[in-house]
Structures are given as C-alpha cells and as structure tokens.
Short mmCIF file of the C-alpha atoms (twelve columns), coordinates in Angstrom:
data_MODEL
# 
_entry.id   MODEL 
# 
loop_
_atom_site.group_PDB 
_atom_site.id 
_atom_site.type_symbol 
_atom_site.label_atom_id 
_atom_site.label_alt_id 
_atom_site.label_comp_id 
_atom_site.label_asym_id 
_atom_site.label_seq_id 
_atom_site.Cartn_x 
_atom_site.Cartn_y 
_atom_site.Cartn_z 
_atom_site.pdbx_PDB_model_num 
ATOM 1   C CA . MET A 1   -16.025 -14.038 -40.569 1 
ATOM 2   C CA . THR A 2   -13.403 -12.267 -42.612 1 
ATOM 3   C CA . GLY A 3   -9.944  -13.599 -43.358 1 
ATOM 4   C CA . LYS A 4   -8.448  -11.162 -40.813 1 
ATOM 5   C CA . GLU A 5   -10.319 -12.713 -37.899 1 
ATOM 6   C CA . THR A 6   -9.008  -16.206 -38.606 1 
ATOM 7   C CA . ASP A 7   -5.493  -15.137 -39.615 1 
ATOM 8   C CA . PRO A 8   -3.077  -16.625 -37.001 1 
ATOM 9   C CA . MET A 9   -0.786  -13.556 -37.155 1 
ATOM 10  C CA . ASN A 10  -3.705  -11.199 -36.477 1 
ATOM 11  C CA . LEU A 11  -4.814  -13.382 -33.571 1 
ATOM 12  C CA . ARG A 12  -1.278  -13.404 -32.121 1 
ATOM 13  C CA . LYS A 13  -1.105  -9.599  -32.352 1 
ATOM 14  C CA . ARG A 14  -4.443  -9.218  -30.592 1 
ATOM 15  C CA . LEU A 15  -3.400  -11.657 -27.860 1 
ATOM 16  C CA . ALA A 16  -0.073  -9.865  -27.407 1 
ATOM 17  C CA . LEU A 17  -1.837  -6.498  -27.104 1 
ATOM 18  C CA . ALA A 18  -4.315  -7.928  -24.602 1 
ATOM 19  C CA . ALA A 19  -1.490  -9.431  -22.533 1 
ATOM 20  C CA . ALA A 20  0.391   -6.125  -22.583 1 
ATOM 21  C CA . ALA A 21  -2.719  -4.275  -21.418 1 
ATOM 22  C CA . VAL A 22  -3.178  -6.725  -18.549 1 
ATOM 23  C CA . ALA A 23  0.491   -6.409  -17.566 1 
ATOM 24  C CA . VAL A 24  0.318   -2.612  -17.515 1 
ATOM 25  C CA . GLY A 25  -2.920  -2.672  -15.565 1 
ATOM 26  C CA . SER A 26  -1.520  -5.193  -13.119 1 
ATOM 27  C CA . GLY A 27  1.567   -3.057  -12.552 1 
ATOM 28  C CA . LEU A 28  -0.631  -0.309  -11.221 1 
ATOM 29  C CA . ALA A 29  -2.308  -2.731  -8.844  1 
ATOM 30  C CA . PHE A 30  1.008   -3.587  -7.183  1 
ATOM 31  C CA . ALA A 31  1.436   -0.129  -5.675  1 
ATOM 32  C CA . PRO A 32  -0.116  0.493   -2.252  1 
ATOM 33  C CA . LEU A 33  -3.615  1.952   -2.242  1 
ATOM 34  C CA . ALA A 34  -4.655  4.654   0.228   1 
ATOM 35  C CA . SER A 35  -8.248  5.258   1.258   1 
ATOM 36  C CA . ALA A 36  -10.172 6.880   4.070   1 
ATOM 37  C CA . ALA A 37  -9.973  4.717   7.189   1 
ATOM 38  C CA . PRO A 38  -12.957 2.371   7.437   1 
ATOM 39  C CA . GLN A 39  -14.848 2.586   10.735  1 
ATOM 40  C CA . ALA A 40  -14.196 -1.033  11.744  1 
ATOM 41  C CA . ALA A 41  -10.431 -0.663  11.374  1 
ATOM 42  C CA . ALA A 42  -10.422 2.708   13.139  1 
ATOM 43  C CA . ASP A 43  -12.351 1.151   16.074  1 
ATOM 44  C CA . SER A 44  -9.618  -1.412  16.638  1 
ATOM 45  C CA . CYS A 45  -6.827  1.142   16.241  1 
ATOM 46  C CA . ALA A 46  -7.167  4.021   18.696  1 
ATOM 47  C CA . TYR A 47  -5.808  7.536   18.205  1 
ATOM 48  C CA . PRO A 48  -2.883  8.385   18.078  1 
ATOM 49  C CA . TYR A 49  -1.664  5.030   16.774  1 
ATOM 50  C CA . VAL A 50  -0.581  3.741   13.405  1 
ATOM 51  C CA . CYS A 51  -1.616  0.094   13.283  1 
ATOM 52  C CA . PHE A 52  -0.517  -2.726  11.002  1 
ATOM 53  C CA . TYR A 53  -2.633  -5.738  10.082  1 
ATOM 54  C CA . LYS A 54  -2.177  -9.106  8.433   1 
ATOM 55  C CA . GLY A 55  -5.681  -9.778  7.202   1 
ATOM 56  C CA . SER A 56  -7.918  -8.737  10.099  1 
ATOM 57  C CA . THR A 57  -5.302  -9.466  12.798  1 
ATOM 58  C CA . LYS A 58  -3.492  -6.461  14.273  1 
ATOM 59  C CA . THR A 59  0.240   -7.227  14.326  1 
ATOM 60  C CA . GLY A 60  1.588   -3.991  15.772  1 
ATOM 61  C CA . GLN A 61  1.083   -0.330  16.525  1 
ATOM 62  C CA . PHE A 62  3.356   2.702   16.552  1 
ATOM 63  C CA . LYS A 63  2.861   6.254   17.835  1 
ATOM 64  C CA . ASP A 64  6.248   7.974   18.061  1 
ATOM 65  C CA . VAL A 65  7.265   10.625  15.534  1 
ATOM 66  C CA . THR A 66  10.798  9.726   14.460  1 
ATOM 67  C CA . SER A 67  13.416  11.113  12.112  1 
ATOM 68  C CA . GLY A 68  14.443  7.616   11.012  1 
ATOM 69  C CA . TRP A 69  12.855  4.321   10.082  1 
ATOM 70  C CA . GLN A 70  11.470  1.909   12.688  1 
ATOM 71  C CA . ASN A 71  11.639  -1.793  11.803  1 
ATOM 72  C CA . LEU A 72  8.250   -3.461  11.846  1 
ATOM 73  C CA . GLY A 73  9.210   -6.748  13.493  1 
ATOM 74  C CA . ALA A 74  6.040   -8.895  13.618  1 
ATOM 75  C CA . SER A 75  4.282   -6.444  11.302  1 
ATOM 76  C CA . LYS A 76  6.747   -6.983  8.452   1 
ATOM 77  C CA . GLY A 77  4.711   -8.119  5.461   1 
ATOM 78  C CA . ALA A 78  1.476   -6.594  6.800   1 
ATOM 79  C CA . THR A 79  -1.412  -6.412  4.339   1 
ATOM 80  C CA . SER A 80  -2.703  -3.031  5.533   1 
ATOM 81  C CA . MET A 81  -2.024  -0.073  7.806   1 
ATOM 82  C CA . VAL A 82  -4.370  2.398   9.520   1 
ATOM 83  C CA . ASN A 83  -3.194  5.923   10.311  1 
ATOM 84  C CA . THR A 84  -5.494  7.295   13.037  1 
ATOM 85  C CA . ARG A 85  -3.388  10.407  13.532  1 
ATOM 86  C CA . ARG A 86  -5.205  13.657  12.748  1 
ATOM 87  C CA . ASP A 87  -2.260  15.791  11.642  1 
ATOM 88  C CA . ASP A 88  0.629   13.414  10.905  1 
ATOM 89  C CA . ILE A 89  1.602   11.492  7.803   1 
ATOM 90  C CA . VAL A 90  3.080   8.005   7.775   1 
ATOM 91  C CA . TYR A 91  5.838   6.800   5.482   1 
ATOM 92  C CA . THR A 92  6.140   3.092   4.843   1 
ATOM 93  C CA . HIS A 93  9.230   1.450   3.383   1 
ATOM 94  C CA . PHE A 94  9.182   -1.754  1.342   1 
ATOM 95  C CA . THR A 95  11.736  -4.506  0.778   1 
ATOM 96  C CA . ASN A 96  11.998  -3.413  -2.881  1 
ATOM 97  C CA . GLY A 97  13.298  0.002   -1.728  1 
ATOM 98  C CA . GLN A 98  10.108  1.896   -2.568  1 
ATOM 99  C CA . THR A 99  8.371   4.182   -0.070  1 
ATOM 100 C CA . TRP A 100 4.760   5.291   0.292   1 
ATOM 101 C CA . CYS A 101 3.132   8.178   2.146   1 
ATOM 102 C CA . THR A 102 -0.241  7.803   3.846   1 
ATOM 103 C CA . PRO A 103 -2.115  10.994  4.834   1 
ATOM 104 C CA . PRO A 104 -3.770  11.469  8.231   1 
ATOM 105 C CA . LEU A 105 -6.929  9.431   8.920   1 
ATOM 106 C CA . ASN A 106 -6.322  7.048   6.031   1 
ATOM 107 C CA . THR A 107 -5.807  3.339   5.471   1 
ATOM 108 C CA . THR A 108 -3.269  1.863   3.065   1 
ATOM 109 C CA . THR A 109 -3.550  -1.618  1.603   1 
ATOM 110 C CA . PHE A 110 -0.264  -3.222  0.620   1 
ATOM 111 C CA . ASN A 111 -0.980  -5.333  -2.448  1 
ATOM 112 C CA . SER A 112 2.134   -7.248  -3.426  1 
ATOM 113 C CA . TRP A 113 4.854   -5.042  -1.960  1 
ATOM 114 C CA . VAL A 114 6.333   -6.251  1.359   1 
ATOM 115 C CA . VAL A 115 6.327   -3.509  3.979   1 
ATOM 116 C CA . ASP A 116 9.262   -3.641  6.395   1 
ATOM 117 C CA . LYS A 117 9.677   -0.203  8.040   1 
ATOM 118 C CA . VAL A 118 7.615   2.780   9.186   1 
ATOM 119 C CA . ARG A 119 8.294   6.437   9.927   1 
ATOM 120 C CA . ILE A 120 5.700   8.801   11.406  1 
ATOM 121 C CA . SER A 121 6.251   12.436  10.439  1 
ATOM 122 C CA . SER A 122 4.727   15.570  11.985  1 
ATOM 123 C CA . ALA A 123 4.065   16.930  8.478   1 
ATOM 124 C CA . SER A 124 0.343   17.252  7.800   1 
ATOM 125 C CA . SER A 125 0.370   16.312  4.111   1 
ATOM 126 C CA . CYS A 126 2.334   14.055  1.806   1 
# 
C-alpha cells in the first residue's frame, strides 16, 4: 500500500465522490420508466383502456380523451400504468408537479413519484 491509499483525506474524497455518483444515479431512477407493455399486463387491461396498478392489483381504468386532467381517485399513488391505446398518448401528473408522457402500447413504472392525475390525448406521439 502507498501512503495515498491510507491517507484519511484521500479516503474521504473517494467516499464523497462515490456518494455523489450514487446520488446522481439514484436521481435518474426516480423518474418514471416507460417500456413496451408486457403481455400479462396487457391481458388484464383491454383496449382501449389506460389501466393503473398498485403492485399487480388493478386500481382503475380510463378511456376518455380529455382536454384536462382527471383525478385518479383509488389509483392515486399507483406503481404502474398500461396504455393499451394504439394511437393515443397518456400524460400522467405527479404530486411534485412533474408530468410524464407514455406512448401508445407502452407501460410506465412510477418509481418514487406519486401519480395523482391522468390525461389521455389523441396525439400519436409524445
């Protein structure tokens, strides 16, 4: 070992850099993640619905295109959403004021953000 490896200041710097890297990486994980709808979820959510889930339990479904937000009610705080619509995007709103767009035929997982509203749009892409 060299003196640098056992130097407390050097160790503190390395730990601080590692913690910063984890914090930055974790920040990215907080945003919702969109992916192609898995078959199992699509089977339990029929076209033309947008379905919300807490774990594997469906808490609600929506199908109307609206110009404003719809409150989620029992689906507030859902952990995921499936958009079975073929040509429509879905906007989700979160309690922190952020919004997210999910393309047609996709699933979004809500990591640590709390979803509270939904808006289905007739636009075909985000």
